[in-house]
Rosetta silent file (secondary structure, phi, psi, omega in degrees, C-alpha in Angstrom):
SEQUENCE: MPITLKYIDPTYMIRAIPSNASDNVYCTLLAQSAVHGAMAGYTGFTVGLVNGRHTYIPFNRIIERQNKVVITDRMWARLLSSTNQPSFLGPKAVVAAKTEEVPPTQLLDDADQKTN
SCORE:     score description
SCORE:     0.000 S_00000001
   1 L     0.000  115.218 -179.877    9.075   31.116    8.136 S_00000001
   2 L   -74.643  142.071  176.561   11.563   28.196    8.144 S_00000001
   3 L  -129.866  157.627  172.872   10.448   24.905    6.607 S_00000001
   4 L  -116.192  121.872 -178.277   11.942   21.432    6.381 S_00000001
   5 L  -121.983  127.215  178.776   11.499   19.745    3.019 S_00000001
   6 L  -115.763  137.327  178.810   12.570   16.174    2.339 S_00000001
   7 L  -123.859  128.229  176.091   12.749   14.641   -1.107 S_00000001
   8 L  -115.618  117.831  179.309   13.046   10.906   -1.744 S_00000001
   9 L   -78.107  114.081 -175.987   13.898    9.972   -5.300 S_00000001
  10 H   -63.622  -18.229  179.805   11.783    6.886   -6.071 S_00000001
  11 H   -70.157  -16.545  178.737   14.348    5.673   -8.605 S_00000001
  12 H   -98.303    0.978  177.185   16.658    4.832   -5.708 S_00000001
  13 L   -69.637  152.272 -179.280   14.086    2.821   -3.787 S_00000001
  14 L   -74.275  126.071  178.300   14.769   -0.907   -3.561 S_00000001
  15 L  -131.781  149.134  178.403   12.885   -2.803   -6.238 S_00000001
  16 L   -89.096  -23.444  179.727   12.965   -6.428   -7.227 S_00000001
  17 L  -131.675  155.529  179.497   12.107   -5.719  -10.855 S_00000001
  18 L   -66.756  149.509  178.054   12.869   -2.767  -13.140 S_00000001
  19 L   -74.285  156.143  177.729   10.241   -0.052  -13.404 S_00000001
  20 L  -117.985 -176.869 -176.625    8.224    0.272  -16.567 S_00000001
  21 H   -61.341  -38.042  179.144    6.528    3.211  -18.274 S_00000001
  22 H   -63.184  -42.001  176.681    3.370    2.785  -16.201 S_00000001
  23 H   -60.724  -42.894 -178.994    5.397    2.968  -12.959 S_00000001
  24 H   -63.451  -42.784  178.970    7.114    6.125  -14.173 S_00000001
  25 H   -65.131  -44.695 -179.217    3.828    7.837  -15.041 S_00000001
  26 H   -61.952  -45.151  179.206    2.235    6.805  -11.732 S_00000001
  27 H   -63.731  -37.618  177.480    5.215    8.059   -9.692 S_00000001
  28 H   -63.498  -43.290  179.082    5.181   11.351  -11.609 S_00000001
  29 H   -64.875  -40.200  177.500    1.472   11.814  -10.861 S_00000001
  30 H   -64.130  -42.909 -179.911    2.009   11.024   -7.170 S_00000001
  31 H   -63.950  -43.721  179.230    4.914   13.473   -6.980 S_00000001
  32 H   -63.647  -40.376  178.349    2.935   16.216   -8.698 S_00000001
  33 H   -64.050  -40.521  179.164   -0.025   15.650   -6.378 S_00000001
  34 H   -63.968  -42.429  179.058    2.246   15.839   -3.323 S_00000001
  35 H   -65.830  -42.431  178.562    3.779   19.101   -4.523 S_00000001
  36 H   -60.376  -43.363  178.892    0.358   20.593   -5.285 S_00000001
  37 H   -63.418  -43.222  179.696   -0.855   19.689   -1.797 S_00000001
  38 H   -65.626  -42.194  179.743    2.239   21.150   -0.142 S_00000001
  39 H   -69.137  -23.419  176.147    2.056   24.339   -2.195 S_00000001
  40 L   -81.671   -4.902  176.539   -1.622   24.656   -1.251 S_00000001
  41 L    98.989    3.114  179.472   -0.558   24.672    2.402 S_00000001
  42 L   -76.763  144.618  175.136   -1.552   21.156    3.398 S_00000001
  43 L  -135.371  165.676  176.446    0.648   19.279    5.867 S_00000001
  44 L    64.751   41.015 -178.463    0.518   15.842    7.481 S_00000001
  45 E  -140.852  164.250  168.090   -0.730   14.041    4.381 S_00000001
  46 E  -129.037  172.592 -179.673    0.290   11.621    1.688 S_00000001
  47 E  -118.937  153.686  178.640   -1.161   11.157   -1.773 S_00000001
  48 E  -174.665  174.374  177.330   -2.629    8.104   -3.409 S_00000001
  49 E   -89.816  128.482  173.880   -5.358    6.690   -5.574 S_00000001
  50 E  -130.827  115.754 -177.788   -8.750    6.211   -3.936 S_00000001
  51 L    53.618   40.348  176.093  -11.518    4.916   -6.203 S_00000001
  52 L    80.347    5.436  179.876   -9.539    5.978   -9.254 S_00000001
  53 E  -118.633  141.853  175.412   -8.950    9.558   -8.074 S_00000001
  54 E   -75.636  126.495 -174.602   -5.746   11.135   -6.821 S_00000001
  55 E  -133.389  159.146  170.199   -6.418   12.251   -3.272 S_00000001
  56 E   -91.934  125.108 -177.560   -4.736   13.800   -0.257 S_00000001
  57 E  -114.962  116.826  179.277   -4.841   11.268    2.574 S_00000001
  58 E   -64.401  142.135 -179.712   -4.243   12.554    6.126 S_00000001
  59 H   -56.661  -38.179 -177.108   -1.648   10.595    8.093 S_00000001
  60 H   -64.450  -27.321  175.846   -4.097   10.044   10.975 S_00000001
  61 H   -73.035  -31.159 -178.839   -6.454    8.152    8.618 S_00000001
  62 H   -73.472  -38.054 -173.627   -3.617    5.890    7.506 S_00000001
  63 L   -99.351    7.747 -176.364   -2.456    4.992   11.000 S_00000001
  64 L   -69.025  -23.929  173.932   -5.819    4.775   12.765 S_00000001
  65 L  -146.450  155.100 -177.056   -5.815    0.993   12.518 S_00000001
  66 L  -100.577  129.185  176.488   -3.242   -1.640   11.745 S_00000001
  67 L   -96.218  141.610  177.609   -3.744   -4.024    8.855 S_00000001
  68 L  -100.864  139.074  174.700   -2.240   -7.497    8.976 S_00000001
  69 L   -92.458  124.371  179.583   -0.664   -9.085    5.945 S_00000001
  70 L   -89.393  106.074 -173.200   -1.728  -12.700    5.599 S_00000001
  71 L   -75.750   -6.425  176.046    1.426  -14.423    4.370 S_00000001
  72 L  -103.294    4.952 -177.552   -0.448  -17.577    3.400 S_00000001
  73 L   -79.888  151.945  179.151   -2.947  -15.665    1.272 S_00000001
  74 H   -63.538  -35.310 -179.250   -3.069  -15.964   -2.502 S_00000001
  75 H   -63.869  -39.506  177.858   -2.700  -12.180   -2.874 S_00000001
  76 H   -64.681  -40.526  177.951    0.625  -12.251   -0.997 S_00000001
  77 H   -63.124  -38.487  177.943    1.832  -15.081   -3.251 S_00000001
  78 H   -65.112  -41.139  178.396    0.898  -13.022   -6.310 S_00000001
  79 H   -60.981  -47.695  179.173    2.821  -10.042   -4.976 S_00000001
  80 H   -60.887  -41.537 -178.740    5.931  -12.151   -4.386 S_00000001
  81 H   -67.269  -44.008 -175.957    5.615  -13.704   -7.827 S_00000001
  82 H   -71.496  -22.612  179.536    5.065  -10.427   -9.701 S_00000001
  83 L  -104.379    6.659  179.281    8.044   -8.751   -8.021 S_00000001
  84 L    56.183   38.781  179.472   10.328  -11.799   -8.267 S_00000001
  85 L   -98.423  141.964  175.479   10.870  -11.850   -4.506 S_00000001
  86 L   -74.440  159.428 -177.101   11.740  -15.020   -2.601 S_00000001
  87 L   -79.715  -40.204 -177.225    9.405  -16.187    0.152 S_00000001
  88 L    64.604    7.644  179.455   11.968  -16.777    2.948 S_00000001
  89 L  -100.382  130.069  174.153    9.338  -18.831    4.761 S_00000001
  90 L   -87.338  171.528 -179.104   10.110  -22.341    5.872 S_00000001
  91 H   -59.059  -36.165  179.975    7.432  -25.019    6.277 S_00000001
  92 H   -65.757  -39.574  179.780    7.181  -24.402   10.046 S_00000001
  93 H   -66.660  -37.863  178.658    6.505  -20.694    9.534 S_00000001
  94 H   -66.017  -44.473  179.007    3.755  -21.415    6.996 S_00000001
  95 H   -62.532  -42.858  179.150    2.053  -23.900    9.326 S_00000001
  96 H   -63.866  -39.555 -179.794    2.280  -21.421   12.218 S_00000001
  97 H   -68.325  -35.370 -179.935    0.832  -18.635   10.073 S_00000001
  98 H   -69.068  -26.502 -178.619   -2.073  -20.821    8.927 S_00000001
  99 H   -83.674  -12.257  178.287   -3.047  -21.567   12.530 S_00000001
 100 L   -70.154  147.287  177.167   -3.294  -17.866   13.448 S_00000001
 101 L   -76.292  123.489 -179.693   -6.768  -16.386   13.651 S_00000001
 102 L  -114.789  124.190  178.622   -7.329  -14.072   10.690 S_00000001
 103 L   -67.649  142.770  179.598  -10.285  -11.671   10.754 S_00000001
 104 L   -67.324  153.721  178.671  -12.486  -11.913    7.641 S_00000001
 105 L   -78.362  165.825 -179.594  -12.315   -9.108    5.114 S_00000001
 106 H   -61.507  -39.624 -179.226  -15.148   -6.654    4.598 S_00000001
 107 H   -62.717  -40.417  178.168  -16.021   -8.234    1.252 S_00000001
 108 H   -68.633  -36.316  177.170  -16.402  -11.649    2.830 S_00000001
 109 H   -61.883  -43.311 -179.723  -18.503  -10.188    5.633 S_00000001
 110 H   -63.806  -40.351 -179.770  -20.857   -8.613    3.075 S_00000001
 111 H   -65.844  -39.192  179.183  -21.178  -11.903    1.165 S_00000001
 112 H   -65.533  -36.801 -179.062  -22.004  -13.816    4.358 S_00000001
 113 H   -69.005  -34.237 -178.640  -24.727  -11.321    5.268 S_00000001
 114 H   -71.895  -31.175 -178.339  -26.364  -11.631    1.823 S_00000001
 115 H   -83.147  -17.296 -178.660  -26.529  -15.432    2.050 S_00000001
 116 L   -87.600    0.000    0.000  -28.028  -15.449    5.585 S_00000001
């Protein structure tokens, strides 16, 4: 039975900051989980942490809905800061992004329901 196997070495991925020991351990665990899943016969999945557990995540669950990144959000600013990435946004782009309608997150929805 012919198979196609692709390997991407994470050390060659583009990073803004050097990896540390925690990154190396996490990548090793992800790689081992992916190999275990493939050797168990699973296909069409990726691996990741869900509620602190390494899990097999089917591709169809990942792509079933599209998430928007809010570029004016504090979390996005933290990401840029922690990875030493420039913003590339001019003042006009920030103003335009702030005027877009952003759906509330699930956590905010839950908080609003408790106060009503």
